PDB file of C-alpha atoms in Angstrom:
ATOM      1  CA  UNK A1084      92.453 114.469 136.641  1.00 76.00           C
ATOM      2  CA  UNK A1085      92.054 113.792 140.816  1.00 85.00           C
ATOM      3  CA  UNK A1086      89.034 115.222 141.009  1.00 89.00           C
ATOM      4  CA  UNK A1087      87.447 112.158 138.582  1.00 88.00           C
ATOM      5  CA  UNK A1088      89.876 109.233 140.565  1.00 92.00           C
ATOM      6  CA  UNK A1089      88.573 111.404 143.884  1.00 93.00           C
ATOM      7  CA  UNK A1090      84.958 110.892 142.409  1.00 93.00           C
ATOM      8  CA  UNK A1091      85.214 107.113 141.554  1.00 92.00           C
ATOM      9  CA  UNK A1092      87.158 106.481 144.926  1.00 93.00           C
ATOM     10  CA  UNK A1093      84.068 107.811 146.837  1.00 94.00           C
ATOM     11  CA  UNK A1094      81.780 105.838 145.136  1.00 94.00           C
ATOM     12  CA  UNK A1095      83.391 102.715 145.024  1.00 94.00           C
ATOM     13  CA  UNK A1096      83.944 103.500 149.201  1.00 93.00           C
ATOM     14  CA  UNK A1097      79.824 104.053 149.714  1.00 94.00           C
ATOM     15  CA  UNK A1098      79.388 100.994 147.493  1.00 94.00           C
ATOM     16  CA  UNK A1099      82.002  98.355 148.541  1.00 92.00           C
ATOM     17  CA  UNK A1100      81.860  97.006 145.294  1.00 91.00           C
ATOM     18  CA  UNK A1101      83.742  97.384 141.448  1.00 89.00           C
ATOM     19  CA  UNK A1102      80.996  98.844 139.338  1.00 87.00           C
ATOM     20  CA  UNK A1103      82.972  98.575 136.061  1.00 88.00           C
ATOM     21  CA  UNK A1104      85.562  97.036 134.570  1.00 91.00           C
ATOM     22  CA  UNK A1105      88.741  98.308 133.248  1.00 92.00           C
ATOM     23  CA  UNK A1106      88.937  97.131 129.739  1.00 93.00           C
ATOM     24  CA  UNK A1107      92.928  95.861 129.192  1.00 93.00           C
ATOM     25  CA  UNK A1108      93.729  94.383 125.679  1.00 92.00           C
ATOM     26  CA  UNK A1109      96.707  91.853 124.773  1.00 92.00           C
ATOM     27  CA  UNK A1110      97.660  90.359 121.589  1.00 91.00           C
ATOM     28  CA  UNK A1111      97.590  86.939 121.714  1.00 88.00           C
ATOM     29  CA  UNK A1112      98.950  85.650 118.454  1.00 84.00           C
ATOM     30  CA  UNK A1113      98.111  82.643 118.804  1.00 83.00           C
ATOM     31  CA  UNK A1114      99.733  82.080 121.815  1.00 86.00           C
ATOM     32  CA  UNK A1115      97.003  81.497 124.063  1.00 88.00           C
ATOM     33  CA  UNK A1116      95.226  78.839 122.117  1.00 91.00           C
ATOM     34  CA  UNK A1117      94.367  77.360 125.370  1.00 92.00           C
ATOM     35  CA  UNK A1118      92.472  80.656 126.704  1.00 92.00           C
ATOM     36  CA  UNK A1119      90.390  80.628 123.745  1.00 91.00           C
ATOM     37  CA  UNK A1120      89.644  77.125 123.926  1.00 93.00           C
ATOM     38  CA  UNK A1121      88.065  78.085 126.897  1.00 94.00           C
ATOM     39  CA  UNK A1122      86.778  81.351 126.168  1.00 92.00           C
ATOM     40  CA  UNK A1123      84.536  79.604 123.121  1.00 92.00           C
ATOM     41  CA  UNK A1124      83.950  76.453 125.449  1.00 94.00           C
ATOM     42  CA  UNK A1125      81.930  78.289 127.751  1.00 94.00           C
ATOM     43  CA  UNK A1126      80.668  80.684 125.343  1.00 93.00           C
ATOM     44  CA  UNK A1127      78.559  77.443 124.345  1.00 94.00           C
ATOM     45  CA  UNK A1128      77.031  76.822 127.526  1.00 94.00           C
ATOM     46  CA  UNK A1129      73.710  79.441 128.445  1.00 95.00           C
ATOM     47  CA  UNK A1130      74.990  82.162 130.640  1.00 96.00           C
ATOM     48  CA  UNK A1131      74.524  82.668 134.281  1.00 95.00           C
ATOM     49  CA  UNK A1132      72.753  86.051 133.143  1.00 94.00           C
ATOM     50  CA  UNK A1133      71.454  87.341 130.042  1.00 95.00           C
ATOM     51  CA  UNK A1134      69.900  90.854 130.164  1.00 95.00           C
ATOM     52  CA  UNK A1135      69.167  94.189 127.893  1.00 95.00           C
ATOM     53  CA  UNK A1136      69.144  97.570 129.631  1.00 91.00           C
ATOM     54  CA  UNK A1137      67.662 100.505 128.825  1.00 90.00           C
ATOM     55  CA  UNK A1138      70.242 101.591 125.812  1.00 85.00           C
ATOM     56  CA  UNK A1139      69.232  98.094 123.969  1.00 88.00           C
ATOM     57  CA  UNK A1140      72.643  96.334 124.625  1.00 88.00           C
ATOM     58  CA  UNK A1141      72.516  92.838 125.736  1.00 92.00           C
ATOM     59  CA  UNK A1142      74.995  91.603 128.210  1.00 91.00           C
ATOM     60  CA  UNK A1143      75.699  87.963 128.802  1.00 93.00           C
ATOM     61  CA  UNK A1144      77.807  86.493 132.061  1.00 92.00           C
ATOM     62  CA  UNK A1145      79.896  83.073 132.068  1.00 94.00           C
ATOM     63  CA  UNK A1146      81.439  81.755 135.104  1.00 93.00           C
ATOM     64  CA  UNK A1147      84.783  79.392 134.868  1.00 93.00           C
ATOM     65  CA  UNK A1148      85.598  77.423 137.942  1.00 93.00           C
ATOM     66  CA  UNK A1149      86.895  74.564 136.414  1.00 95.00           C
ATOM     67  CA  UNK A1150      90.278  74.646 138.292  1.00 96.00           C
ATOM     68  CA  UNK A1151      92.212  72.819 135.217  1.00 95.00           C
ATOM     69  CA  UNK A1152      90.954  75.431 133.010  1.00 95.00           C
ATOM     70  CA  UNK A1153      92.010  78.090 135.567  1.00 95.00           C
ATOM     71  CA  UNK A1154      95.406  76.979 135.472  1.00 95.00           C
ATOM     72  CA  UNK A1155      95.594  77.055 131.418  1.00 93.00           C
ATOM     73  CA  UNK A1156      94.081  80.387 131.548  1.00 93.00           C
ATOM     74  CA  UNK A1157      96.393  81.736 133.951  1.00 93.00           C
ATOM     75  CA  UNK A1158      99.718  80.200 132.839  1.00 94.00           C
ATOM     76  CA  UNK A1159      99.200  81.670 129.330  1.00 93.00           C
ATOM     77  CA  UNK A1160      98.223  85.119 130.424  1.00 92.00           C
ATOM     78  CA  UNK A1161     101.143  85.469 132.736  1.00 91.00           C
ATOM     79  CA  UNK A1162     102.819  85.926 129.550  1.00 91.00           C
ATOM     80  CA  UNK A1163     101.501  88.211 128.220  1.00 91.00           C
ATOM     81  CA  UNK A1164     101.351  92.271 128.504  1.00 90.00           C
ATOM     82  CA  UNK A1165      98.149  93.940 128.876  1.00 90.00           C
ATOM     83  CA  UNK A1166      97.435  97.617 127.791  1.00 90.00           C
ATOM     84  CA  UNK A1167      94.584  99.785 129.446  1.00 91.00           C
ATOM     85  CA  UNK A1168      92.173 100.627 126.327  1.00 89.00           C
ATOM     86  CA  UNK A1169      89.749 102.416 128.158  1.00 88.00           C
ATOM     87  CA  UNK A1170      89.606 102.923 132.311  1.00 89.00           C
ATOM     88  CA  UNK A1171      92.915 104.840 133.080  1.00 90.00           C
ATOM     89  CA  UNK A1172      91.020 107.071 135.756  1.00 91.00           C
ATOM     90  CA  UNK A1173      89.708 103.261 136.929  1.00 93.00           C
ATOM     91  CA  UNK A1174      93.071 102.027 137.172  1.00 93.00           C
ATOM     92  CA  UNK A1175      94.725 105.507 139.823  1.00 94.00           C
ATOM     93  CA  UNK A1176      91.157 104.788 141.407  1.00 94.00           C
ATOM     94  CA  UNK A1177      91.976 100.816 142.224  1.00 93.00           C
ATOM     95  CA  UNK A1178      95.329 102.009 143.156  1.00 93.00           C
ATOM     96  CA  UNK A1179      94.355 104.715 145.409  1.00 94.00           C
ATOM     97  CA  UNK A1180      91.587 102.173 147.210  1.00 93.00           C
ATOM     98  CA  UNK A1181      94.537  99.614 147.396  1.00 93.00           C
ATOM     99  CA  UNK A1182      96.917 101.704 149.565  1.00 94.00           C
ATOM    100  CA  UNK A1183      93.623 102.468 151.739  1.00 93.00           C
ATOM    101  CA  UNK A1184      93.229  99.115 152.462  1.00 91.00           C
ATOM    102  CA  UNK A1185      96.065  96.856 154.470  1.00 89.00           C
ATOM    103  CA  UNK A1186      96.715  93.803 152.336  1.00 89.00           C
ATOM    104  CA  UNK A1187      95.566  90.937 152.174  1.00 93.00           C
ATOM    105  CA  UNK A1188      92.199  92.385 151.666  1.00 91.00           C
ATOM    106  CA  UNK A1189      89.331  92.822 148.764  1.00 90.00           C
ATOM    107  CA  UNK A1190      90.661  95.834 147.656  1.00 92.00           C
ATOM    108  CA  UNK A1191      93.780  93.845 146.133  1.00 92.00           C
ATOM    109  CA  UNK A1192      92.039  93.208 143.263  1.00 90.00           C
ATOM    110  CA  UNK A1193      90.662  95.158 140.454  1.00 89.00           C
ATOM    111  CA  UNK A1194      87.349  94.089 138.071  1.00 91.00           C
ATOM    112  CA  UNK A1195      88.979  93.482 134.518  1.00 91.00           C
ATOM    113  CA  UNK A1196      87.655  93.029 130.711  1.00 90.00           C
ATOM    114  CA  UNK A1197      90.678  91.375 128.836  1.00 90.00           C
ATOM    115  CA  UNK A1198      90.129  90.969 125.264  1.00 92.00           C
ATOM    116  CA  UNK A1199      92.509  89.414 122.157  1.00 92.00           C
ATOM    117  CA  UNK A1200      92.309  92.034 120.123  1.00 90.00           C
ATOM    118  CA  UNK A1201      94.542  90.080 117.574  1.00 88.00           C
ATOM    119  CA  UNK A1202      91.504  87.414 117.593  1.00 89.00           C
ATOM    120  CA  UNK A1203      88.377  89.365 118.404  1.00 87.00           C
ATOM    121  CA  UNK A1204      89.348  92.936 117.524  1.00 87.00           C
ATOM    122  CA  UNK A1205      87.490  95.904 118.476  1.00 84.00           C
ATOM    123  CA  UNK A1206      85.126  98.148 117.390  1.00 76.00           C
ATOM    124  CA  UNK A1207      85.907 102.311 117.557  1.00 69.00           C
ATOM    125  CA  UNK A1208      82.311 103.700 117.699  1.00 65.00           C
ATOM    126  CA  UNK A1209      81.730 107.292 116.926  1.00 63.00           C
ATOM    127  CA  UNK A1210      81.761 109.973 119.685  1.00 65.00           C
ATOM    128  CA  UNK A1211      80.493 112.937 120.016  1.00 71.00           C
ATOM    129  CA  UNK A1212      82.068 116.172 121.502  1.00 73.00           C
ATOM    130  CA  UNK A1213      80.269 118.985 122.093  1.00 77.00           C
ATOM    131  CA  UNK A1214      83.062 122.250 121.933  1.00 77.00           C
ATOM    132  CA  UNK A1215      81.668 124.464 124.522  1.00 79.00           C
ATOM    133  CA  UNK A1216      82.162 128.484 123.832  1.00 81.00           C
ATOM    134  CA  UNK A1217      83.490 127.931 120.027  1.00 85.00           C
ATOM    135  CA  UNK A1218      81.203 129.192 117.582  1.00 89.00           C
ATOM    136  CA  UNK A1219      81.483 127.023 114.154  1.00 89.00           C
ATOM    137  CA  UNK A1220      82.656 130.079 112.461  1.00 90.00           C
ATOM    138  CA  UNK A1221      85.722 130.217 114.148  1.00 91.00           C
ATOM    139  CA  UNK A1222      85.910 126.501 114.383  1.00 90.00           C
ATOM    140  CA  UNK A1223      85.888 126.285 110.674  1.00 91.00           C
ATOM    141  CA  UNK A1224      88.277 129.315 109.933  1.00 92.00           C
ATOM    142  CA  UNK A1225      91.043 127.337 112.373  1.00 91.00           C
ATOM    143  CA  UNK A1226      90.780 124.555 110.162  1.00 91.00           C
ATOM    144  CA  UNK A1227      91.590 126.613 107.123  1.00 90.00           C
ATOM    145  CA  UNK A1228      94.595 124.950 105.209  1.00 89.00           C
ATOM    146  CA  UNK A1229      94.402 121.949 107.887  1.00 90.00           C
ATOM    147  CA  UNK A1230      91.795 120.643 106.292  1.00 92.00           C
ATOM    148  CA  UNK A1231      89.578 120.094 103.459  1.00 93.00           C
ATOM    149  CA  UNK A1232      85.870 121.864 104.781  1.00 94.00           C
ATOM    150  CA  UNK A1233      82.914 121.588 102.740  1.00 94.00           C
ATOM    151  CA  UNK A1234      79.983 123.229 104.220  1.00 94.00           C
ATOM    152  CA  UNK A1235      77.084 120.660 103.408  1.00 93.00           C
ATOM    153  CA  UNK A1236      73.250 122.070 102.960  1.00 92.00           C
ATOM    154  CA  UNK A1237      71.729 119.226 103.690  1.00 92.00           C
ATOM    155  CA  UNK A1238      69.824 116.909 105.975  1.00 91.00           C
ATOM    156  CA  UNK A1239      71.327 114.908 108.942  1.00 89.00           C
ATOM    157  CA  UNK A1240      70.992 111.257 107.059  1.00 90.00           C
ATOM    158  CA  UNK A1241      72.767 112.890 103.979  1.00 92.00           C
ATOM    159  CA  UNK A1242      75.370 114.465 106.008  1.00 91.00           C
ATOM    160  CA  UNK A1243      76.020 111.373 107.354  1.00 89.00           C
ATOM    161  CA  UNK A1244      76.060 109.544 104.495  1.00 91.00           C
ATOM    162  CA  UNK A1245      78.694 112.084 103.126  1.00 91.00           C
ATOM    163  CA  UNK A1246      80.625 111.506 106.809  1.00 89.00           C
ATOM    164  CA  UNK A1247      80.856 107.770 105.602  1.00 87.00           C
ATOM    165  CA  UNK A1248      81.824 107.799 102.302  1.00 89.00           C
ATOM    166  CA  UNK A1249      84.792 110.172 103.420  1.00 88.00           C
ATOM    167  CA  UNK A1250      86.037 108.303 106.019  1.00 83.00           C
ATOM    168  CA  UNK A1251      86.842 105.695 103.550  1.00 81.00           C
ATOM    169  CA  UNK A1252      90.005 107.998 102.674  1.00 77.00           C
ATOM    170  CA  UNK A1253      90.808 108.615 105.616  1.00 79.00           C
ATOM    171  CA  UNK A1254      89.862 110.418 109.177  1.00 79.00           C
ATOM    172  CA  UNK A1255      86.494 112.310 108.448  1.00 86.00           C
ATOM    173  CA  UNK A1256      84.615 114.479 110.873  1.00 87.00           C
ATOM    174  CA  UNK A1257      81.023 116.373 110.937  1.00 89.00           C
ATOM    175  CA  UNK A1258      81.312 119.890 112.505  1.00 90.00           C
ATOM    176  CA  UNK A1259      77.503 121.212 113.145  1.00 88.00           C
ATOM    177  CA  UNK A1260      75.545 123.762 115.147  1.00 87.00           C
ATOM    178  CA  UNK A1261      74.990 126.522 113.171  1.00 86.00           C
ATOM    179  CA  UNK A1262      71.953 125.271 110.872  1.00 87.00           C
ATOM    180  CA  UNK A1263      74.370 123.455 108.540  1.00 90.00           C
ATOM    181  CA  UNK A1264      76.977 120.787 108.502  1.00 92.00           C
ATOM    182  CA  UNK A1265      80.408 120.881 107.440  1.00 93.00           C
ATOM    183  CA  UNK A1266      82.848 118.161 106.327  1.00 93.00           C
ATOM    184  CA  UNK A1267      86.173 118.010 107.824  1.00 92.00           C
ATOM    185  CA  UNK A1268      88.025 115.710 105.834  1.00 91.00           C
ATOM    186  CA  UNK A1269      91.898 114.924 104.200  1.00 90.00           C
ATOM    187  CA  UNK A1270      94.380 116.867 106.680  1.00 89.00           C
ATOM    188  CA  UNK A1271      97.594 118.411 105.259  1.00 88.00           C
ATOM    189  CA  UNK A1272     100.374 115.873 104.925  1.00 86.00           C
ATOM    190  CA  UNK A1273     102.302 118.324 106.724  1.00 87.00           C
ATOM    191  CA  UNK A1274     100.272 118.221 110.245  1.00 83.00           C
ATOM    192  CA  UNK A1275     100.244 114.643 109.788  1.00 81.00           C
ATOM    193  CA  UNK A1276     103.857 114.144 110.039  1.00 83.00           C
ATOM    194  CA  UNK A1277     104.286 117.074 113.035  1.00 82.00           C
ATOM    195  CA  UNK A1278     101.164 115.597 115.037  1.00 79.00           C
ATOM    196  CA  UNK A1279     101.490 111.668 114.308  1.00 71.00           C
ATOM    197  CA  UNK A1280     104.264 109.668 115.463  1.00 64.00           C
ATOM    198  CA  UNK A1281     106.549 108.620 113.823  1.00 60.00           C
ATOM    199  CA  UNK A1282     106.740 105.420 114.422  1.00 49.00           C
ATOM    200  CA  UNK A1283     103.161 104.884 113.281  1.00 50.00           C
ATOM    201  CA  UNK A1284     103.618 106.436 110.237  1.00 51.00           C
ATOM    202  CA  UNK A1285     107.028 104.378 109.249  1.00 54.00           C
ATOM    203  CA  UNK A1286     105.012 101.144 110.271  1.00 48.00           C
ATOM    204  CA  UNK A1287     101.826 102.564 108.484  1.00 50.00           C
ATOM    205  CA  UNK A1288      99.780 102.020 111.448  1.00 49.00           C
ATOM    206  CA  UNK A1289      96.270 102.745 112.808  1.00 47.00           C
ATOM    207  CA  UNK A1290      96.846 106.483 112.580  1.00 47.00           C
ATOM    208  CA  UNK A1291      97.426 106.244 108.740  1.00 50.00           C
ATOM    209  CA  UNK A1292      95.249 103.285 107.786  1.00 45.00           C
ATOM    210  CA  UNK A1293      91.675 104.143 106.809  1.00 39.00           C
ATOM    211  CA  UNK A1294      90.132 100.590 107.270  1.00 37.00           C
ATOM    212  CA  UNK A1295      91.504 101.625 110.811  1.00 37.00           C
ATOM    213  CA  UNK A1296      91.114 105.041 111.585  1.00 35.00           C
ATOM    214  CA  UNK A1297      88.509 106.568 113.930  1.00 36.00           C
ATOM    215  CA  UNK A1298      86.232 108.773 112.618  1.00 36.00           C
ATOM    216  CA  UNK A1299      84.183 111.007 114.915  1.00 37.00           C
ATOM    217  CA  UNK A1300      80.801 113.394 114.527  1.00 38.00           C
ATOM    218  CA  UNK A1301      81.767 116.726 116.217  1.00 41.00           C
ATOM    219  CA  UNK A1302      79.320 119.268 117.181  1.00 41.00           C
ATOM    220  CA  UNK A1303      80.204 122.940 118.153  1.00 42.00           C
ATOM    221  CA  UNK A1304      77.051 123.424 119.981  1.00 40.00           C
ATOM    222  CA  UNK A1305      73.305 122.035 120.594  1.00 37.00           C
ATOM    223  CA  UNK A1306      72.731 117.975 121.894  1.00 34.00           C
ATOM    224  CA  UNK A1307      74.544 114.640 119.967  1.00 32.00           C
ATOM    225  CA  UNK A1308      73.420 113.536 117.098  1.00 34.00           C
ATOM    226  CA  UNK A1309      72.964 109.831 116.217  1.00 31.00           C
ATOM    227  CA  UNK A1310      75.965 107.724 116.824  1.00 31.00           C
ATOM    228  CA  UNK A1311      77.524 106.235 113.957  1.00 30.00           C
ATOM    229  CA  UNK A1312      79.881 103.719 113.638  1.00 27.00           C
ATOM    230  CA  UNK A1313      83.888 105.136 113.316  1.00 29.00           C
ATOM    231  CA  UNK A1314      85.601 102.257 112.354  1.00 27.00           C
ATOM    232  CA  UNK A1315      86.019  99.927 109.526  1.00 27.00           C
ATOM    233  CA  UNK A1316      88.181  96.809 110.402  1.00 26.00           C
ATOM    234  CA  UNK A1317      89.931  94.428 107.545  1.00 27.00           C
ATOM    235  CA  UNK A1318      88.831  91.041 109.618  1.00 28.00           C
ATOM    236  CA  UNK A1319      85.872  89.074 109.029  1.00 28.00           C
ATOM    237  CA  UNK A1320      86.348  86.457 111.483  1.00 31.00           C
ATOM    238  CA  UNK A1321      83.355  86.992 113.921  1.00 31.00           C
ATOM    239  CA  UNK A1322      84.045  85.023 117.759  1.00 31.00           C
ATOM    240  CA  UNK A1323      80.839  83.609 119.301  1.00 32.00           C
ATOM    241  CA  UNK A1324      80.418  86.085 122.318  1.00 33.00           C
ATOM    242  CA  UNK A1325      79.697  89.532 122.125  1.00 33.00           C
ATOM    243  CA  UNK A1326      82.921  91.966 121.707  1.00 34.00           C
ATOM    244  CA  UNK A1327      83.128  94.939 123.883  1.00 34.00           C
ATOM    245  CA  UNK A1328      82.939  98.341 121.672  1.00 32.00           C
ATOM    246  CA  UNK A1329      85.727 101.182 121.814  1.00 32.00           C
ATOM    247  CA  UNK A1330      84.523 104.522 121.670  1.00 29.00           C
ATOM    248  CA  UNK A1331      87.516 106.905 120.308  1.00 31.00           C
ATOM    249  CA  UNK A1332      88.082 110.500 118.856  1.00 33.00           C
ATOM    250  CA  UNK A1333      90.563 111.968 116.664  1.00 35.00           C
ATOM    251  CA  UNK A1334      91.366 115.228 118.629  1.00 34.00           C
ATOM    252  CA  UNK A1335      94.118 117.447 116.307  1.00 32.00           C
TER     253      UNK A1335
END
């Protein structure tokens, strides 16, 4: 999509500055005991800032200049290979401002979020799509003998109730817009193994898990509804700073 990196690039031009982070996962495995030594270390001490915008999430900033720390942090990382979660757009956008921009220069370097996800694992959050010039009518007749549709009466809190207590089986989704909701739920085995990789169904991953699985509300016309959460995870182990949510949809 240009037009978005084109976007991005402009702003980040008028600005001089990274506005937002890419957000790059690894899988530590206990190999980079040292990094979350330090990680938890400074996690301890009060942050530089601590603040709550408008959409009620608090953010807290740590700085580590300890150059021994540095130097664990970095030699353990090197090792490791990162994958963009979220911030692909971001990442053609740094590399676009980059060629700009003779090196050595500012531009060199990209702002980062890098996150264990074997030790602090994160959190798909609903999201919402809204399917511009589909009426539900047609949206539920496509899904006819993709999936199971139940057309749900009901209000919003019980519709979503029904959402969550479906998604324990599986993917689960909430079509509205029409004065009713309907329940998009167990896909046919069949689609499953033409649409899902392979791979991830021989090594029974995320895509066939349902502690796992994203789960999204979709809406075929009118403004979101409330978010709910899309993702039930198997760990308990909590870290000491705040995780970074995921937002992810099942699209089929």
């Amino acid at each position: 999509m240009p037009h978005v990196v084109a976007d991005r690039a402009a702003l980040m031009r008028a600005t001089s500055a990274n506005l937002e982070p890419l957000l790059l996962t690894y899988r530590g495995d206990g190999a980079t005991a040292a990094t979350t030594t330090v990680v938890e270390r400074t996690a301890e001490r009060p942050p530089l800032l601590s603040t709550t915008t408008e959409d009620g999430v608090g953010h807290r900033l740590w700085s580590v200049t300890d150059p021994t720390d540095l130097d664990r942090v970095r030699s353990e990382l090197a090792r490791q290979q990162a994958l963009i979660a979220d911030g692909h757009h971001r990442w053609a956008t740094y590399r676009t401002l980059r060629a700009e921009h003779p090196s050595p220069s500012p531009w060199d370097y990209g702002l980062v979020l890098l996150v264990d996800t074997a030790r602090y694992p994160l959190r798909v959050r609903a999201i919402h799509r809204l399917l511009h010039d589909l009426p539900v009518a047609n949206a539920v007749a496509a899904l006819d003998g993709r999936f199971r549709v139940r057309r749900l009466d009901t209000p919003l809190s019980e519709a979503l109730e029904a959402l969550a207590e479906a998604s324990g089986d599986g993917n689960a989704y909430l079509l509205a817009g029409d004065g009713a909701f309907h329940l998009v739920d167990r896909p046919d085995p069949e689609l499953l193994a033409r649409t899902v990789p392979r791979t991830a169904r021989r090594r029974g991953g995320p895509w066939t898990r349902p502690s796992c699985t994203p789960r999204s509300s979709r809406r075929s016309g009118g403004s979101p509804r409330t978010r709910r959460p899309t993702c039930r995870t198997s760990t308990t182990r909590r870290p000491r700073w705040r995780r970074p949510s995921a937002t992810a949809a099942r699209r089929s």
